[in-house]
Coordinates of C-alpha atoms and ligand atoms in Angstrom, one line a residue:
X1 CA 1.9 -24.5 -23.0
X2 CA -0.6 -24.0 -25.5
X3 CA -3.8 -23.2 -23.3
X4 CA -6.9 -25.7 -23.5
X5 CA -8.6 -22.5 -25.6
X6 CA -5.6 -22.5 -27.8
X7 CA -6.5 -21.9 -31.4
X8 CA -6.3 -24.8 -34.1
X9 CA -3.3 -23.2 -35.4
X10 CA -1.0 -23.0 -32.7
X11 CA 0.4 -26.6 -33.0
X12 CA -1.2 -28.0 -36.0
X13 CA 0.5 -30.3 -38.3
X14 CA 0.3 -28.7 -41.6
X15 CA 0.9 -30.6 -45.6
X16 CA 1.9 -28.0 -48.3
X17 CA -0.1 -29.6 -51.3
X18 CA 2.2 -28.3 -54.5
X19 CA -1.0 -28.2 -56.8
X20 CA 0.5 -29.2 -60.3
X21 CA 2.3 -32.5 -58.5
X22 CA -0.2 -33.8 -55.9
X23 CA -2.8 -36.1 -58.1
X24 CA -3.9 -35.1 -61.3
X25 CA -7.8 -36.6 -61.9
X26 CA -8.3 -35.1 -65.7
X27 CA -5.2 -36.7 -67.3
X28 CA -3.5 -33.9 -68.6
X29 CA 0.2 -34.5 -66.6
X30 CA -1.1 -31.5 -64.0
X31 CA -2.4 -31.9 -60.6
X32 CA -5.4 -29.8 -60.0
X33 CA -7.9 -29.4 -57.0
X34 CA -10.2 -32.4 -57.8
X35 CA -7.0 -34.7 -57.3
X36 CA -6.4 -32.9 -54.1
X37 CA -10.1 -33.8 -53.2
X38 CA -10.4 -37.2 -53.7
X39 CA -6.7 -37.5 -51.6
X40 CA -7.6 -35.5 -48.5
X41 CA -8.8 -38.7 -47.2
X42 CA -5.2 -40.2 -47.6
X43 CA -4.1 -36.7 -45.5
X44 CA -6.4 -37.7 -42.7
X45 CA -4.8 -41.0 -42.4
X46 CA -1.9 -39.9 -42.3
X47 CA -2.5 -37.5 -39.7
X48 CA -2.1 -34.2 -40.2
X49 CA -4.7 -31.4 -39.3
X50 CA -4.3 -28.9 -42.3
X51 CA -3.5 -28.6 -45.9
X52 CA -1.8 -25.8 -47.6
X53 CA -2.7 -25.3 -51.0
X54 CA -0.1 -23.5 -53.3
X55 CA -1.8 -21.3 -56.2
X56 CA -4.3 -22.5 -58.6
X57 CA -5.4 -19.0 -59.7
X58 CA -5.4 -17.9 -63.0
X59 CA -1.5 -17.6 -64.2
X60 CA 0.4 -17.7 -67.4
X61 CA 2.5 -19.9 -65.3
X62 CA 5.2 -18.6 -65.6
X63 CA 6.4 -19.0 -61.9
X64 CA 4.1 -22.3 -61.6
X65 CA 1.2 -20.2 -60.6
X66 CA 3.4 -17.4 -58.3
X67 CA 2.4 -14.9 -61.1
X68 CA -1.3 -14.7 -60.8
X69 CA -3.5 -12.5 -63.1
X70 CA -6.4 -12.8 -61.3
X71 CA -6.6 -13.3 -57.6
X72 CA -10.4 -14.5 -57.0
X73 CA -10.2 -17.3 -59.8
X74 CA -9.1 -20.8 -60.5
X75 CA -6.7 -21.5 -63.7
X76 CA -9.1 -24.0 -65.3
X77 CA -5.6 -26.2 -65.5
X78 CA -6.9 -26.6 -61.4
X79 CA -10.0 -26.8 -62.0
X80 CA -12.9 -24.2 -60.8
X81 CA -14.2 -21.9 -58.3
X82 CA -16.8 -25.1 -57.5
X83 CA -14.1 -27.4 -57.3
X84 CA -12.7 -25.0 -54.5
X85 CA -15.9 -25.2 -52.8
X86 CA -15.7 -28.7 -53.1
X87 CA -12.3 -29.3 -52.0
X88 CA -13.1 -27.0 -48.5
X89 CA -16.8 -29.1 -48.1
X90 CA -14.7 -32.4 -47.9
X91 CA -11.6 -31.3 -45.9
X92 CA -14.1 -29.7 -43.4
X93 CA -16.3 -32.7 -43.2
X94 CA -12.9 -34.7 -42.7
X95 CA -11.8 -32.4 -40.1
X96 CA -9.4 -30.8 -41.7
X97 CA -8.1 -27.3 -42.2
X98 CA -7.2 -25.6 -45.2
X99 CA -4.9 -22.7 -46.3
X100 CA -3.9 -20.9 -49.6
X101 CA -1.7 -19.2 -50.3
X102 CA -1.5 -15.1 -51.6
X103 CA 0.8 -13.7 -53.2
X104 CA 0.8 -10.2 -52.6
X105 CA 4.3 -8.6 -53.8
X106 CA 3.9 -9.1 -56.9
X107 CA 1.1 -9.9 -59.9
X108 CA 1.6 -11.4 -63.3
X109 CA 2.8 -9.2 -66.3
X110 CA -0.9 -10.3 -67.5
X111 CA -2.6 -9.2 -64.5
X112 CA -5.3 -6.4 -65.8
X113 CA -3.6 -3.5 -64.0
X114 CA -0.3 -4.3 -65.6
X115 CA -1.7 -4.3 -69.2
X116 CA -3.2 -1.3 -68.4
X117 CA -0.2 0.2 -66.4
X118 CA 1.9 -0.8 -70.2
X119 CA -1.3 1.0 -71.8
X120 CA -0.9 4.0 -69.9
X121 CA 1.4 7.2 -70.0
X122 CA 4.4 7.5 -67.3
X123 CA 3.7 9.2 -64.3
X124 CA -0.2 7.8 -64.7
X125 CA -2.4 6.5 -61.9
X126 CA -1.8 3.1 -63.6
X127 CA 1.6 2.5 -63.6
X128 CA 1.2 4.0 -59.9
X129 CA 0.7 0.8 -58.9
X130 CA 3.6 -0.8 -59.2
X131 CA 7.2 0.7 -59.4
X132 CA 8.0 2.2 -62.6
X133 CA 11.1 4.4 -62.4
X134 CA 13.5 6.6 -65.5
X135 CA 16.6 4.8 -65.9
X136 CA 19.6 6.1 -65.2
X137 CA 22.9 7.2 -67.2
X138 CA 22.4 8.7 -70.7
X139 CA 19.2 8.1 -72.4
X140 CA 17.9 6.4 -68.5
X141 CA 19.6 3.1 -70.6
X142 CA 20.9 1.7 -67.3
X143 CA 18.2 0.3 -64.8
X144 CA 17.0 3.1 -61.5
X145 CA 19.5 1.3 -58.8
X146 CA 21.4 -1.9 -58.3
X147 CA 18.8 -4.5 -57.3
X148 CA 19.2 -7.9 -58.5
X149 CA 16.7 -10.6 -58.9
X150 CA 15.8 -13.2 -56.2
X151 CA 16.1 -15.3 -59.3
X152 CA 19.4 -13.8 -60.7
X153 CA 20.0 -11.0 -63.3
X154 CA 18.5 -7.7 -62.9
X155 CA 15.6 -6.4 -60.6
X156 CA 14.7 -4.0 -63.5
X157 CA 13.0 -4.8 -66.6
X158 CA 12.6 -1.8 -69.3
X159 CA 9.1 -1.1 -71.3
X160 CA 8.7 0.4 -75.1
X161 CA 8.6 4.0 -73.8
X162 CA 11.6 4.1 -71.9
X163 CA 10.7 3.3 -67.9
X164 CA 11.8 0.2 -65.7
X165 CA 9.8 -1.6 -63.5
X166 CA 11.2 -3.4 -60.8
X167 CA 10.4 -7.1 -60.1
X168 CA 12.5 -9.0 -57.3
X169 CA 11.7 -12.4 -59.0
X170 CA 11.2 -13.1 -62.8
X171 CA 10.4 -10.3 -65.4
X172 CA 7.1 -12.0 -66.2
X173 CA 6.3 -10.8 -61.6
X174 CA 6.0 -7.2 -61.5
X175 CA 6.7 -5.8 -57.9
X176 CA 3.4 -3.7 -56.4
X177 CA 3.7 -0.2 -55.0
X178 CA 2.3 -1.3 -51.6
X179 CA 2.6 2.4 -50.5
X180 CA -0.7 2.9 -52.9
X181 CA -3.8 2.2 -51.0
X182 CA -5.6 0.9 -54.0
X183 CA -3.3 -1.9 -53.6
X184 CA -4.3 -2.3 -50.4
X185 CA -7.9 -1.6 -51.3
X186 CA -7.7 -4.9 -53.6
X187 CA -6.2 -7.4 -51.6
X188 CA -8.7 -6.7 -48.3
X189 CA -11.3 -7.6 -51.1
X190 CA -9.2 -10.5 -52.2
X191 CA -8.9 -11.6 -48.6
X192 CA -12.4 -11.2 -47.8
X193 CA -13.5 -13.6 -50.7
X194 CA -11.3 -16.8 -50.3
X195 CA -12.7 -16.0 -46.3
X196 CA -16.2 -15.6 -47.4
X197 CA -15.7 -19.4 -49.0
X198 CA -14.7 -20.4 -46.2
X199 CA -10.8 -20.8 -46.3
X200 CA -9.8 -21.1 -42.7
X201 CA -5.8 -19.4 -43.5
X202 CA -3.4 -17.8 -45.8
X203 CA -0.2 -18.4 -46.5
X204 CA 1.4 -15.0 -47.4
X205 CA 4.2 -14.9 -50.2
X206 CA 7.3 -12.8 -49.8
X207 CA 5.6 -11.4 -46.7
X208 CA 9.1 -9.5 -46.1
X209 CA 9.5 -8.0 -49.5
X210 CA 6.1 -5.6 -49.7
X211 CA 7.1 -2.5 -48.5
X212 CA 10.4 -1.4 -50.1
X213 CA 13.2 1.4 -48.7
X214 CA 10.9 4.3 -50.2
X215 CA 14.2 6.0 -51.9
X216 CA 15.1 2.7 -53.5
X217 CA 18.4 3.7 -53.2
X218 CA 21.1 1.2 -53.8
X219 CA 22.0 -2.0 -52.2
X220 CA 25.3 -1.8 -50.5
X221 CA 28.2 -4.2 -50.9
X222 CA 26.0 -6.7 -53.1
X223 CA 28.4 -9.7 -54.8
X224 CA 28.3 -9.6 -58.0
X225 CA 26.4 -13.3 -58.9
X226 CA 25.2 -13.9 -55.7
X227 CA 21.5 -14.6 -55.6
X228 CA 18.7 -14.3 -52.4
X229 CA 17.7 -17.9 -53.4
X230 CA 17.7 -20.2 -50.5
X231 CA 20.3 -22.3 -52.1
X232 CA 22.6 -19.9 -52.2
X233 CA 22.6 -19.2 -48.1
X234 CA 22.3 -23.1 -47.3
X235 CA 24.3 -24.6 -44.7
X236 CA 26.5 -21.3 -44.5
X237 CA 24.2 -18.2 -43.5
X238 CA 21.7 -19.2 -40.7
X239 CA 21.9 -15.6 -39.7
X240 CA 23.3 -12.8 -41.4
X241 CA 22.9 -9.6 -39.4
X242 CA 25.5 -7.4 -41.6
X243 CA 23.8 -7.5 -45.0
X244 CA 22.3 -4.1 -46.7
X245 CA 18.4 -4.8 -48.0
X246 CA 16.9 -1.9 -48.9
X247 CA 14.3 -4.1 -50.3
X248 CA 13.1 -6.9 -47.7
X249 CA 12.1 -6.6 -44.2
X250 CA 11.3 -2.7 -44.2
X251 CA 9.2 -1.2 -41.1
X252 CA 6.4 -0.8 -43.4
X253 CA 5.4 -4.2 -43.8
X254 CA 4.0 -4.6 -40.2
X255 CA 1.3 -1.6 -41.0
X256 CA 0.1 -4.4 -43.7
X257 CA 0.3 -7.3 -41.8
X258 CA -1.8 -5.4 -38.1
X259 CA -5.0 -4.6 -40.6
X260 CA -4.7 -7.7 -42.2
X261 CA -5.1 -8.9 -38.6
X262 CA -8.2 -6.6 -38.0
X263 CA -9.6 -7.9 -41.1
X264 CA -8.9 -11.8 -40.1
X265 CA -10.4 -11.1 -36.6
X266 CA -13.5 -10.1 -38.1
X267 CA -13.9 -13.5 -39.2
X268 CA -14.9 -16.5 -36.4
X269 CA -13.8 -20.0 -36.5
X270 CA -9.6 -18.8 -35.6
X271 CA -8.6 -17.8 -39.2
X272 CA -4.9 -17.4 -39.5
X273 CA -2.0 -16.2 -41.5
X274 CA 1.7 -17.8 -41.9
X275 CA 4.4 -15.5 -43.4
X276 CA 6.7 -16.4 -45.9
X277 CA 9.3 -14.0 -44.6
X278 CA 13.2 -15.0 -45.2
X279 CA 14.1 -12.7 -42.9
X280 CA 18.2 -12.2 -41.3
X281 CA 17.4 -13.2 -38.2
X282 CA 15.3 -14.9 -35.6
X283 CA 14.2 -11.6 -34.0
X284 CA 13.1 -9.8 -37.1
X285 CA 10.8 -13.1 -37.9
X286 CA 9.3 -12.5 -34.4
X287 CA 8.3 -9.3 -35.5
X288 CA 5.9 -10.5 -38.2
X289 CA 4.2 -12.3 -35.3
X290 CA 3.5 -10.0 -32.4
X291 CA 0.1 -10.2 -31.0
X292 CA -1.3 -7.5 -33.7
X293 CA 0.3 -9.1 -36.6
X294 CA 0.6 -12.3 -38.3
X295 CA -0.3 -15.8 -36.3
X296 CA 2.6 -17.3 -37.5
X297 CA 6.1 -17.1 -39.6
X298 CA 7.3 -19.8 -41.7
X299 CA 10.9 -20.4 -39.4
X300 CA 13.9 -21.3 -41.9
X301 CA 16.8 -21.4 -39.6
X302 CA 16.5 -25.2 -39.6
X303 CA 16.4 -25.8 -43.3
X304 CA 19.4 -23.7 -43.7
X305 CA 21.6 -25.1 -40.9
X306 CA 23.7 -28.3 -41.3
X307 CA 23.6 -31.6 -40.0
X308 CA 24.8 -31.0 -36.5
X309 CA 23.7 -30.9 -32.8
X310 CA 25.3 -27.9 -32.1
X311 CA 23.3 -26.2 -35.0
X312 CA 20.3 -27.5 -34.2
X313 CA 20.7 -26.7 -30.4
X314 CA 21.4 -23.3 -32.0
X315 CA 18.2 -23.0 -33.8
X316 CA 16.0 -23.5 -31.0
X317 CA 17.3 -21.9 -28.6
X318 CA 17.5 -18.8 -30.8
X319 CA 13.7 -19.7 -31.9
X320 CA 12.2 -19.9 -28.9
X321 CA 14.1 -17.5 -27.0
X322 CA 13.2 -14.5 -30.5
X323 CA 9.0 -15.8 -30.4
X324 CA 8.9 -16.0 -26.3
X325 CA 8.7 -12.2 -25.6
X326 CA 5.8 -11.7 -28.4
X327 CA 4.3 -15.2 -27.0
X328 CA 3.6 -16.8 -30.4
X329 CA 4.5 -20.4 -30.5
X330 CA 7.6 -21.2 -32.9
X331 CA 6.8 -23.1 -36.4
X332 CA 9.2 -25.7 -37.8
X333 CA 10.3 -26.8 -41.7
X334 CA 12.4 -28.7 -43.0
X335 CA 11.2 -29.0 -46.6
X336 CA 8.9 -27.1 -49.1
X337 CA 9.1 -26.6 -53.0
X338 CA 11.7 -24.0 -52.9
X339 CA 14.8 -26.1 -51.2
X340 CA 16.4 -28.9 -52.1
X341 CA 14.6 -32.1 -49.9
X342 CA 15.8 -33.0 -46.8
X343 CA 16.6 -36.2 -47.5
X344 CA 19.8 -35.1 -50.0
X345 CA 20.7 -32.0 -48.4
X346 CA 21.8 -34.5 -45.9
X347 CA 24.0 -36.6 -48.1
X348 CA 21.1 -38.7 -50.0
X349 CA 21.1 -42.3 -50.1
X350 CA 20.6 -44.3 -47.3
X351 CA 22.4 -42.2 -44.6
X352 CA 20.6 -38.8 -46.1
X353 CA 17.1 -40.8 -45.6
X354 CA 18.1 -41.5 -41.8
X355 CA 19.2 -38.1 -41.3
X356 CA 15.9 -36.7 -42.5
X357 CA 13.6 -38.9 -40.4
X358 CA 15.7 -38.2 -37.0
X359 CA 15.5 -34.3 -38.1
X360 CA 12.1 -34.7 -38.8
X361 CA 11.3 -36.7 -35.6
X362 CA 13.5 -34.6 -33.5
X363 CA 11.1 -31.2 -35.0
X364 CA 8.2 -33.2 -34.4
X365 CA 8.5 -33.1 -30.5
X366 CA 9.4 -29.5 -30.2
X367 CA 6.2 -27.2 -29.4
X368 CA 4.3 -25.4 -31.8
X369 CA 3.4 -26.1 -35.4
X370 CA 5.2 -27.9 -38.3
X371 CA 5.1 -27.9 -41.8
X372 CA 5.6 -30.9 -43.7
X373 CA 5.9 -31.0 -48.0
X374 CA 4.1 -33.6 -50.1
X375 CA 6.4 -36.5 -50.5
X376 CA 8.6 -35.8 -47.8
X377 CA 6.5 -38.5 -46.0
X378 CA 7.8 -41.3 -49.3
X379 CA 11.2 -40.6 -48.0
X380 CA 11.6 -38.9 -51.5
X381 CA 14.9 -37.0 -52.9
X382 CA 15.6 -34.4 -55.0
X383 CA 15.0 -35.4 -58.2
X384 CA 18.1 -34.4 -61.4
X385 CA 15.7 -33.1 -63.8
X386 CA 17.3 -33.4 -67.2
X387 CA 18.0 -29.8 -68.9
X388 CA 14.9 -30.1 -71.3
X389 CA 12.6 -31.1 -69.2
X390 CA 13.6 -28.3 -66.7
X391 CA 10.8 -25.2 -65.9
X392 CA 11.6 -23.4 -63.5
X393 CA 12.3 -19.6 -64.0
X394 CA 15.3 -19.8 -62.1
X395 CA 16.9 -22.1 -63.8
X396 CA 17.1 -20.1 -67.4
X397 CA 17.8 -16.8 -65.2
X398 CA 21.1 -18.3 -63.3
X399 CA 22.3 -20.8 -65.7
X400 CA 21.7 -24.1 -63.6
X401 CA 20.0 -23.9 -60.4
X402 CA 16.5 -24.6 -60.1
X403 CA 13.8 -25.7 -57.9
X404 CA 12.4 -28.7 -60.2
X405 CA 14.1 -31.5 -58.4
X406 CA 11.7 -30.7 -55.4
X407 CA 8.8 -30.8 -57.3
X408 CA 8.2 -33.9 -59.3
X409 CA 4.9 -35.3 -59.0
X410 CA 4.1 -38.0 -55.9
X411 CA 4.2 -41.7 -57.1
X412 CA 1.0 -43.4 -55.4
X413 CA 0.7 -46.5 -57.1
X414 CA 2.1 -49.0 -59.9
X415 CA 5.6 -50.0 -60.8
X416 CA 6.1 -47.5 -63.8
X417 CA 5.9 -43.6 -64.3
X418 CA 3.2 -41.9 -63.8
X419 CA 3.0 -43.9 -60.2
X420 CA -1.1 -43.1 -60.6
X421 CA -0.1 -39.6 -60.0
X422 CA -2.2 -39.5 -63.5
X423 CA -4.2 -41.6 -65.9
X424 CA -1.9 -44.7 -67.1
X425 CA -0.1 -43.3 -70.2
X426 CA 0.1 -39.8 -69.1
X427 CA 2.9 -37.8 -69.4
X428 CA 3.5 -35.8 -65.8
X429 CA 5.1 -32.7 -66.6
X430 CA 8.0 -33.3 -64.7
X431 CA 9.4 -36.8 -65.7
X432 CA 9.2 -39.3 -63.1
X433 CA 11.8 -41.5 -62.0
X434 CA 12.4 -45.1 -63.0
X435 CA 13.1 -46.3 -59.8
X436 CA 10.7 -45.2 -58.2
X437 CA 8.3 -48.5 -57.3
X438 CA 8.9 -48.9 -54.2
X439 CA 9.1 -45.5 -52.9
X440 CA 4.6 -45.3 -53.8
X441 CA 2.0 -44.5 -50.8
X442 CA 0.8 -48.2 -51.7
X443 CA 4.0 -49.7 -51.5
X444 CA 5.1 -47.9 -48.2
X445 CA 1.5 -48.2 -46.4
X446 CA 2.0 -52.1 -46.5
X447 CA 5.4 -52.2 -44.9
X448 CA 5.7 -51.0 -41.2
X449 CA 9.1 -50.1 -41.7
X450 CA 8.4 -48.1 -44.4
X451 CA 9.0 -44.1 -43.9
X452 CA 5.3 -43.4 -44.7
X453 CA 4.6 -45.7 -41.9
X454 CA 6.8 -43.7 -39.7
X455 CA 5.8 -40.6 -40.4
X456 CA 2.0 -41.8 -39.4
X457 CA 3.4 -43.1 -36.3
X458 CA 5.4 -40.1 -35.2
X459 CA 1.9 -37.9 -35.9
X460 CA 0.0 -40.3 -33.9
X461 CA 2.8 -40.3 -31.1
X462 CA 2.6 -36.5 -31.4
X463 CA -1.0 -35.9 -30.4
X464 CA -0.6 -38.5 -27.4
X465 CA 1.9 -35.2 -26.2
X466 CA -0.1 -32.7 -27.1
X467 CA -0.3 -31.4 -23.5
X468 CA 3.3 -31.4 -23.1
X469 CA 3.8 -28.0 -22.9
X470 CA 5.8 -25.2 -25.0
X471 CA 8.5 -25.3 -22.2
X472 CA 11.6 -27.0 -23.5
X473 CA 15.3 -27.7 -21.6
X474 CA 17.9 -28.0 -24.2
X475 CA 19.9 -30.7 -22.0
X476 CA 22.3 -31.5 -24.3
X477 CA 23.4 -29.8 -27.6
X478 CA 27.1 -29.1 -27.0
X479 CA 28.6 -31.6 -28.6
X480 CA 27.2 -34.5 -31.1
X481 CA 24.0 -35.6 -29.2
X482 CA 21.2 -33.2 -28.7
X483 CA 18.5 -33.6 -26.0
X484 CA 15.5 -31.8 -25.7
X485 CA 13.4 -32.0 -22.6
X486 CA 9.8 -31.0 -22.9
X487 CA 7.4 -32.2 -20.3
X488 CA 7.5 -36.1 -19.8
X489 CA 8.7 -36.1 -23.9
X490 CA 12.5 -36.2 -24.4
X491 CA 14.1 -36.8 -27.7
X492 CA 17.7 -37.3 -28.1
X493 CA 19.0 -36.9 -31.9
X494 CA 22.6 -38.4 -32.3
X495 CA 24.9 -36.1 -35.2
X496 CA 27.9 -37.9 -34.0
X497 CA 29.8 -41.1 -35.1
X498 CA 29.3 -43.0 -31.9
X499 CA 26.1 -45.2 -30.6
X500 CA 24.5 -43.3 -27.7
X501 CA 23.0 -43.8 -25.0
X502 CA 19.6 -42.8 -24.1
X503 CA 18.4 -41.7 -20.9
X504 CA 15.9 -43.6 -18.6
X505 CA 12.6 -44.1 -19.6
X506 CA 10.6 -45.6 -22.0
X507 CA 11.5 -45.9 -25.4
X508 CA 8.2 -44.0 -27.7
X509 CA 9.6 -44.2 -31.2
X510 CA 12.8 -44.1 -33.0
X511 CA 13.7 -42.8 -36.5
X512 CA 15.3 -45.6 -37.5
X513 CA 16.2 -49.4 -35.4
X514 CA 18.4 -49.3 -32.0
X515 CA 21.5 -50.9 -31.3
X516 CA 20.4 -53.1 -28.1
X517 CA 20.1 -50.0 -25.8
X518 CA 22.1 -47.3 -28.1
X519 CA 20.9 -44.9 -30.4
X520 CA 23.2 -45.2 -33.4
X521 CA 24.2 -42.1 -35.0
X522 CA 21.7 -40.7 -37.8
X523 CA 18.6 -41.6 -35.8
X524 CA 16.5 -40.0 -33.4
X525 CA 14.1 -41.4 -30.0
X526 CA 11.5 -39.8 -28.3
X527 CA 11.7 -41.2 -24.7
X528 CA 8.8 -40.9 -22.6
X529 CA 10.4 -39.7 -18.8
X530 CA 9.1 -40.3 -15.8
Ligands
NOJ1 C1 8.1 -17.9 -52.8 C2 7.5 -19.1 -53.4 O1 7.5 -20.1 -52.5 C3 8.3 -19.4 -54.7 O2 8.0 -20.6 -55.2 C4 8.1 -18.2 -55.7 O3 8.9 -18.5 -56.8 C5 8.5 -16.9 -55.0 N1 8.0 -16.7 -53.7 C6 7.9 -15.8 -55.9 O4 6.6 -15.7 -55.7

């Protein structure tokens, strides 16, 4: 169990704010940090201890703000450096935490080192830091090796004089040479001046994907078409232990991840670090969270498995058993603005919606931390962004997949589009569903049945178990029902067709109504034991 000295982080609730769809306040169809201000009251009441901010630096925008050109500044689209300063003034005075988020693999084509790494000769300190390489085959016209995009199409973009550069997302993200310690050099400053502000975490992108196979030698037995995208491995990879990636999880990282703890531990008040590491298997996310390292890893395996007790038996068992030995406490997600929501990836509609609350219930209960995603709390689904409103990289690299759906801006008010997310007569810059009235914060904090209302409850039910422990029995998880014992708090979640029954004690909160004693399939119970 965490111990009465345990730091903030270890079972904090945390809300991943994507910037451009929480609340715009200017009226220009783009969230930005003031929105996120005046809301962080409506955080509080919901219940969650800390926010994660996704980037609002200065970007082309290419990648929605993953492609930063300038780490220690805010795109005025956000707002400013003072509206950060405001943002972190409020959230502390509210008692909450707040995280942003870095995105160290990669910077934006307009980044000043690339323009000067384009500016410079091959084989120059400048284009030393990132990973310019000849081609090969005559006239080097075919790219150094056969990495592919997380995005789809080539890892390997080529420049007027002849070299490649490799980027593992979108040719506007040039990779960084992580083995050059100017790069190095420059993020310990960039870390040292969002801590200076007074930012009390990071979260790190692609924090398995820094330090590449030095040889960048080829990837073995790649599918041709296949992409790393987390759509691709849904529901059928949870682990995958036989695959070739010369280019993610590589020893190296950890160096960068232990002095990034030095630097972190310099600082007081339990500043912390989650990675973003999509990484094969439960063990080899445990190593980005030994005592030296990282305070926590963003944990997957959930959001990839299916709808089953089995598979989610699976998952924490192989969670807890992977984090025990290194004796960090596990994190849990089942949503963020890279997936497809929760809600459709378990069949949408009325029986997707019960699904998500009993998984997000069930996650709830377990020890450690959990991330939650704006609007996840409205119940919301993937959204079927029409072709030409569509934005996301990925979609023009593979033809039709894309990350849009996930990211349409929250409806807080009002019967039509934009929901107050902006000014009345805005255009949000994803369009915003018609239906989508009585799915609002306003509409759902009037009705106790509402999912908002249940996801306030289930936080508030949390923190009464906050002593519970980091123990946990997996009683059950053989067959359709699983039961998880932690301390007095047992929750049952029923994957099967039949009712269930529940076992003795008193009833804390269900996902969704019972059936006299039973717990009907799709829902979840916490049961308080004896
Ligand atoms: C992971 C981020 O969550 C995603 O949105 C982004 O496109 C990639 N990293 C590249 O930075």
């Amino acid at each position: 169990m965490p111990a009465p000295s345990a730091p903030w982080w270890r079972d904090a609730v945390f809300y991943q704010v994507y910037v451009r769809s929480f609340a715009d306040s200017d009226g220009d169809g783009l969230g930005d940090l003031p929105g996120i201000t005046s809301h962080l009251r409506y955080l509080r009441d919901l219940g969650v201890d800390a926010v994660w901010i996704t980037p609002f630096y200065p970007s082309p925008q290419h990648d929605a703000g993953y492609d930063v050109s300038d780490y220690t500044g805010v795109d005025p689209l956000f707002g400013s450096l003072g509206d950060v300063d405001d943002l972190l003034t409020r959230a502390h005075r509210l008692g909450l935490k707040v995280v942003v988020d870095l995105v160290p693999n990669h910077t934006s084509v307009e980044h000043a080192w690339f323009r000067a790494a384009l500016d410079a000769p091959a084989g120059s300190p400048e284009r030393a830091r990132y990973l310019f390489r000849p081609g090969k085959g005559r006239g080097g016209a075919r790219p150094p090796n056969n990495w592919s995009s997380v995005f789809g199409g080539p890892a390997w973009s080529r420049i007027h004089d002849g070299q490649w550069y490799l980027h593992l997302f979108d040719a506007t993200q040039p990779d960084l040479d992580w083995s050059n310690p100017e790069v190095a050099a420059m993020f310990d400053d960039v870390l040292r001046f969002w801590l200076d502000r007074g930012v009390d975490g990071f979260r790190i992108d692609v924090a398995h994907g820094l330090a590449k196979d030095r040889s960048l030698r080829n990837q073995r037995g790649r599918r041709s078409g296949e992409t790393d995208l987390p759509s691709d491995r849904q529901g059928s990879m949870v682990e995958r232990r036989d695959v070739d990636e010369p280019m993610w999880d590589q020893p190296g990282v950890h160096d960068i991840y232990r002095s990034w703890r030095r630097l972190l531990d310099t600082y007081d008040g339990d500043r912390m670090a989650v990675a973003e590491a999509w990484t094969r298997t439960p063990e080899s996310m445990a190593r980005y969270v030994r005592p030296d390292e990282l305070h926590q890893a963003f944990n997957f395996a959930w959001l990839l498995a299916p709808w089953s007790a089995a598979a989610f038996a699976d998952v924490i068992r192989g969670t807890l058993d992977a984090v025990r030995p290194v004796g960090a406490a596990p994190t849990w997600v089942l949503s963020n603005h890279d997936v497809v929501r929760h809600p459709t990836r378990y069949g949408g509609g009325h029986r997707g919606l019960a699904r998500a609350r009993a998984a997000t219930l069930t996650m709830l209960a377990l020890p450690g931390s959990a991330y939650l995603y704006q609007g996840e709390e409205l119940g919301l689904e993937e959204v079927d962004v029409p072709p030409e409103f569509r934005q996301d990289p990925v979609w023009f690299r593979t033809g039709g997949v894309g990350r849009d759906g996930a990211r349409v801006p929250m409806p807080w008010r009002g019967t039509h589009s934009p929901y107050g997310f902006s000014r009345a007569g805005t255009t949000p810059w994803l369009p915003m569903p018609d239906d989508w009235a009585r799915l609002t914060v306003a509409a759902q904090r009037r009705d106790p049945a509402s999912t908002w209302s249940f996801y306030r409850d289930a936080l508030r039910a949390r923190r009464r178990f906050a002593d519970a422990g980091e123990d946990v029995e997996i009683v059950d998880g053989r067959a359709t029902v699983l039961e998880v014992r932690r301390g007095p708090l047992t929750v049952v979640c029923n994957c099967g067709p039949r009712p269930a029954r529940l076992p003795p004690g008193t009833v804390v909160l269900t996902s969704g109504p019972l059936d006299g004693h039973l717990l009907p399939p799709d829902t979840a119970a916490w049961v308080a034991c004896a």
